[in-house]
Tab-separated table of C-alpha atoms in Angstrom:
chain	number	residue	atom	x	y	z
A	1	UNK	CA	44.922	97.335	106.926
A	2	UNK	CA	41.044	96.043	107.785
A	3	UNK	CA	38.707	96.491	110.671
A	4	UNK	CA	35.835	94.485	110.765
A	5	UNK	CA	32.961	94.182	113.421
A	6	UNK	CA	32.238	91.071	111.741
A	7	UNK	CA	32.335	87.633	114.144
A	8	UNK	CA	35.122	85.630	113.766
A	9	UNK	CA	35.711	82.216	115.511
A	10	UNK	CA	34.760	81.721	119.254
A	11	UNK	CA	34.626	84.950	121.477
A	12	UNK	CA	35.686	86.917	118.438
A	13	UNK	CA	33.356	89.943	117.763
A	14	UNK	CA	35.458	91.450	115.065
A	15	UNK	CA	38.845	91.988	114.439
A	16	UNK	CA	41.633	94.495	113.113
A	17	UNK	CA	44.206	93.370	110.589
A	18	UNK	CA	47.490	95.041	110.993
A	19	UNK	CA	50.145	94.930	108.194
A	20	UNK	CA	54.068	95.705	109.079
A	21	UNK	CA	55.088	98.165	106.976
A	22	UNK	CA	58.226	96.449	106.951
A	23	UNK	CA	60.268	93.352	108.312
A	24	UNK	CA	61.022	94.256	112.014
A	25	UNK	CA	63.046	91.646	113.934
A	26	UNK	CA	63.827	94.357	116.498
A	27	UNK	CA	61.551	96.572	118.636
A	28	UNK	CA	62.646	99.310	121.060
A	29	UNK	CA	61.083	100.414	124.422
A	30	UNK	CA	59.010	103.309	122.919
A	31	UNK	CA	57.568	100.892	119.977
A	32	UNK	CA	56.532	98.165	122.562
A	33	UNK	CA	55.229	101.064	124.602
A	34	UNK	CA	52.987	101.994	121.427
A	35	UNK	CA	51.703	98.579	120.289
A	36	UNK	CA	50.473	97.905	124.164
A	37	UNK	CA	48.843	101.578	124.121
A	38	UNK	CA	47.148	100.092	120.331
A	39	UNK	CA	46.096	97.206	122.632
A	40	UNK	CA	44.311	98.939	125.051
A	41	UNK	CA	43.002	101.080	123.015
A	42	UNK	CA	39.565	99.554	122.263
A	43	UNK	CA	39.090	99.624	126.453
A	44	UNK	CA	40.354	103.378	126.494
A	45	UNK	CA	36.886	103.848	123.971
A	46	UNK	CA	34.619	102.137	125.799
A	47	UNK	CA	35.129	103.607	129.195
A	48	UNK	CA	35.123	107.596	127.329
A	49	UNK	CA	32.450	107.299	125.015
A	50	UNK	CA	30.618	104.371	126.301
A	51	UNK	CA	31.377	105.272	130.495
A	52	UNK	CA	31.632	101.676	131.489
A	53	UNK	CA	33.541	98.868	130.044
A	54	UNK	CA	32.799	95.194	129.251
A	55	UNK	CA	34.530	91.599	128.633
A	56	UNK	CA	35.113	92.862	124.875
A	57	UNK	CA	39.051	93.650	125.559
A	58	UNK	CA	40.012	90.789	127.451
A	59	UNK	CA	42.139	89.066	124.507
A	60	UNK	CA	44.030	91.999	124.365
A	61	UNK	CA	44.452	93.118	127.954
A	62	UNK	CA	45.429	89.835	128.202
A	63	UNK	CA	48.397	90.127	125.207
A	64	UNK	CA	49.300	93.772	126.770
A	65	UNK	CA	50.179	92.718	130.161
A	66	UNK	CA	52.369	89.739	128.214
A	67	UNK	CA	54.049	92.470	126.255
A	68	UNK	CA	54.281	94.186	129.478
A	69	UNK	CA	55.578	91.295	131.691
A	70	UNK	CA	58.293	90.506	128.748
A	71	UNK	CA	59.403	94.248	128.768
A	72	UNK	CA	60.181	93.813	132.451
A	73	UNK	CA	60.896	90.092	132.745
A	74	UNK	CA	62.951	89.305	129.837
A	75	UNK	CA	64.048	92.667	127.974
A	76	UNK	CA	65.875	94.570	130.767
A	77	UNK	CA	63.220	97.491	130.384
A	78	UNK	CA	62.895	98.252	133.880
A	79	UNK	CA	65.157	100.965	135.724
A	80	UNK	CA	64.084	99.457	139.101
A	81	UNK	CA	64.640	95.172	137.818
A	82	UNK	CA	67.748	95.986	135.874
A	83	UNK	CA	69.410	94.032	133.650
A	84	UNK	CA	68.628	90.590	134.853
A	85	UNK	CA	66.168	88.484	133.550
A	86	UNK	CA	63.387	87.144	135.309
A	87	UNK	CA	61.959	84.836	133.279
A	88	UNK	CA	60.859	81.636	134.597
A	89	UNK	CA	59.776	79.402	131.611
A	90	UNK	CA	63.672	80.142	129.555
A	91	UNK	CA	64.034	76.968	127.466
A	92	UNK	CA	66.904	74.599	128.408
A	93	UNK	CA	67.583	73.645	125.066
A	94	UNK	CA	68.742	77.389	124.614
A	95	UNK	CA	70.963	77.834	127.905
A	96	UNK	CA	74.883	77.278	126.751
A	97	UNK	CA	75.061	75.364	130.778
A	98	UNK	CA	72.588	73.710	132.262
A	99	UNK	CA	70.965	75.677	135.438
A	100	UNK	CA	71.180	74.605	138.632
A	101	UNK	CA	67.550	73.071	140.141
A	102	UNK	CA	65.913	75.946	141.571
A	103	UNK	CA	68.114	78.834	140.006
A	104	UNK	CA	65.357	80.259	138.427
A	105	UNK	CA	63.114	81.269	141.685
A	106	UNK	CA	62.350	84.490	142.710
A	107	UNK	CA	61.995	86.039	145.902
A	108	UNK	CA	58.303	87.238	147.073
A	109	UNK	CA	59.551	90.737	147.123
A	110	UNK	CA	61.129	90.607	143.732
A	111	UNK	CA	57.770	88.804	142.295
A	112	UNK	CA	56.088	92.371	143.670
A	113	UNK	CA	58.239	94.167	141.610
A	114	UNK	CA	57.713	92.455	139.088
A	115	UNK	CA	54.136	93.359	138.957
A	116	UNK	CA	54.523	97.040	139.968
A	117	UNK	CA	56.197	97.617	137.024
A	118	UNK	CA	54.405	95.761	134.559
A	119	UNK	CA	51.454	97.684	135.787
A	120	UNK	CA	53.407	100.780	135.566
A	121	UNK	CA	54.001	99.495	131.989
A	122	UNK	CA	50.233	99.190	131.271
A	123	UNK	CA	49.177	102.927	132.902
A	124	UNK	CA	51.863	104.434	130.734
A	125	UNK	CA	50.386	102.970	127.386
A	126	UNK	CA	47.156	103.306	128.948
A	127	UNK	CA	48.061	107.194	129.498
A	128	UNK	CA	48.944	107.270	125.897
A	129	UNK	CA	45.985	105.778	124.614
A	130	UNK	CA	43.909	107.897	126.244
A	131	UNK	CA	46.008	110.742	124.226
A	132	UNK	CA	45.612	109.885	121.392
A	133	UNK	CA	41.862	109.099	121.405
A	134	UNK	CA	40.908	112.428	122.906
A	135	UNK	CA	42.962	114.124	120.292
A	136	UNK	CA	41.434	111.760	117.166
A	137	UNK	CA	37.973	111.579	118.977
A	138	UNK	CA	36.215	112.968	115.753
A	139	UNK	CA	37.980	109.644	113.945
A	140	UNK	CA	37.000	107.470	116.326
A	141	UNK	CA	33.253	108.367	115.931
A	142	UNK	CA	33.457	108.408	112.204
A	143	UNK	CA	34.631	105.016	112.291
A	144	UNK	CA	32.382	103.571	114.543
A	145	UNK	CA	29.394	105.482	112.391
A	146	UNK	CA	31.062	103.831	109.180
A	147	UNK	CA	31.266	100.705	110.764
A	148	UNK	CA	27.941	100.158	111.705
A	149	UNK	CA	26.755	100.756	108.169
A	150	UNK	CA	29.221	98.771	105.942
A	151	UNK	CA	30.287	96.238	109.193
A	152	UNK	CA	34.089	96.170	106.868
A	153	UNK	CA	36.626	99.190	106.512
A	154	UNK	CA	39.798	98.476	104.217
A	155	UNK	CA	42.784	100.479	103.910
A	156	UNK	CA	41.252	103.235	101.787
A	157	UNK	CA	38.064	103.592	103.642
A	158	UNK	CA	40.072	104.187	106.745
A	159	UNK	CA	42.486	106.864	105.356
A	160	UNK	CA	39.311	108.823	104.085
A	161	UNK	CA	37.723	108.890	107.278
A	162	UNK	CA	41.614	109.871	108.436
A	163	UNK	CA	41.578	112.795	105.728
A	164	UNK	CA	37.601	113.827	106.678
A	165	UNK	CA	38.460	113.850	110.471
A	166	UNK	CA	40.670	116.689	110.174
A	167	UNK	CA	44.248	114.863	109.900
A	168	UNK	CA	46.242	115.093	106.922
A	169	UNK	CA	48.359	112.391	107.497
A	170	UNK	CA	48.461	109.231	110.402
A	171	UNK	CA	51.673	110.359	112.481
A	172	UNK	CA	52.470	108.048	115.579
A	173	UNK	CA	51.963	109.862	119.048
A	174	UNK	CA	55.130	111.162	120.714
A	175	UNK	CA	57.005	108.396	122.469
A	176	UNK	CA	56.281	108.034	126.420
A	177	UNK	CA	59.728	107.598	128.609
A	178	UNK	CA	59.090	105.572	131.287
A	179	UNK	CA	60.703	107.310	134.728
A	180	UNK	CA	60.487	105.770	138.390
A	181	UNK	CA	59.738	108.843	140.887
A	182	UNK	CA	59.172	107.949	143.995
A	183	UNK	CA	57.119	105.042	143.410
A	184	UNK	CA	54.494	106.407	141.164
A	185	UNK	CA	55.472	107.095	136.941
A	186	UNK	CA	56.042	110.049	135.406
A	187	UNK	CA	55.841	110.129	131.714
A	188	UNK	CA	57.306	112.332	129.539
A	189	UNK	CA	56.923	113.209	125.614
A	190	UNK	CA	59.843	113.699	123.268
């Protein structure tokens, strides 16, 4: 809906404003996969156009690898986890029995799963991001150009820049399947 490259609050040095297009309650593996790929986006830029990165992405690396670790932990989005969750802060309030003192533990090994696939999680969307970027490069420079000139982009501004970068219409990339091969993640379009 708005991009700005205006400060905002503490450690904010601008800001994008995204708008549901509709009351979502529910969100499936590919969608997740997409919003953490959005997320890292603004890292994806800086190390291809810029070559190195900086501190500017830590807010959302930082909400990626919790969308991540609740994909894994909490949704049963991992082939190699299961079904289980692993969640360690569930609220007792919630829980229809109370659990046994020290149910909720995990083993060492289990805790390295854990963050195997949450950072096979983040190279996926990472993957994606990288994608989509190289395929809307022209976009991406156009906005930054625009950017730097008016410091605010609404709505309209962005889907002229959208039009005048070649697209006719903003299409969401393919969705990314995530499949364990031997250790290492293969991703696949549909």
């Amino acid at each position: 809906h708005k991009v700005s490259i205006i400060p905002r609050g503490i450690g904010s040095l601008g800001y994008t404003l995204r708008r549901p297009t509709e009351d979502r309650y529910l969100l499936d593996e590919d969608e997740m996969l997409a919003k953490i790929a959005v997320l890292l986006g603004g890292r994806c830029v800086e190390k291809m156009v810029l070559g190195k990165v900086s501190t500017g992405a830590a807010d959302d690396l930082a909400k990626a690898t919790d969308m991540a670790r609740a994909m894994v932990t909490n949704y049963g989005m991992s082939e190699r986890l299961g079904l289980a969750v692993y969640a360690v802060d569930r609220p007792k309030f919630l829980a229809p029995f109370p659990m046994p003192e020290g149910s909720h533990k995990i083993s060492e090994a289990t805790s390295r799963m854990i963050d195997a696939e949450i950072r096979r999680v983040l190279d996926a969307a990472y993957a994606m991001a990288i994608k989509v970027i190289k395929d809307k490069l022209a976009f991406v420079h156009a906005g930054a150009e625009r950017l730097l000139a008016v410091e605010t982009l609404d709505e309209t501004d962005l889907m002229k820049l959208w039009s005048a970068s070649g697209t006719e219409s903003p299409s969401p990339p393919a969705p990314l399947s995530l499949v364990p091969t031997g250790g290492a993640l293969s991703t696949t379009t549909h």
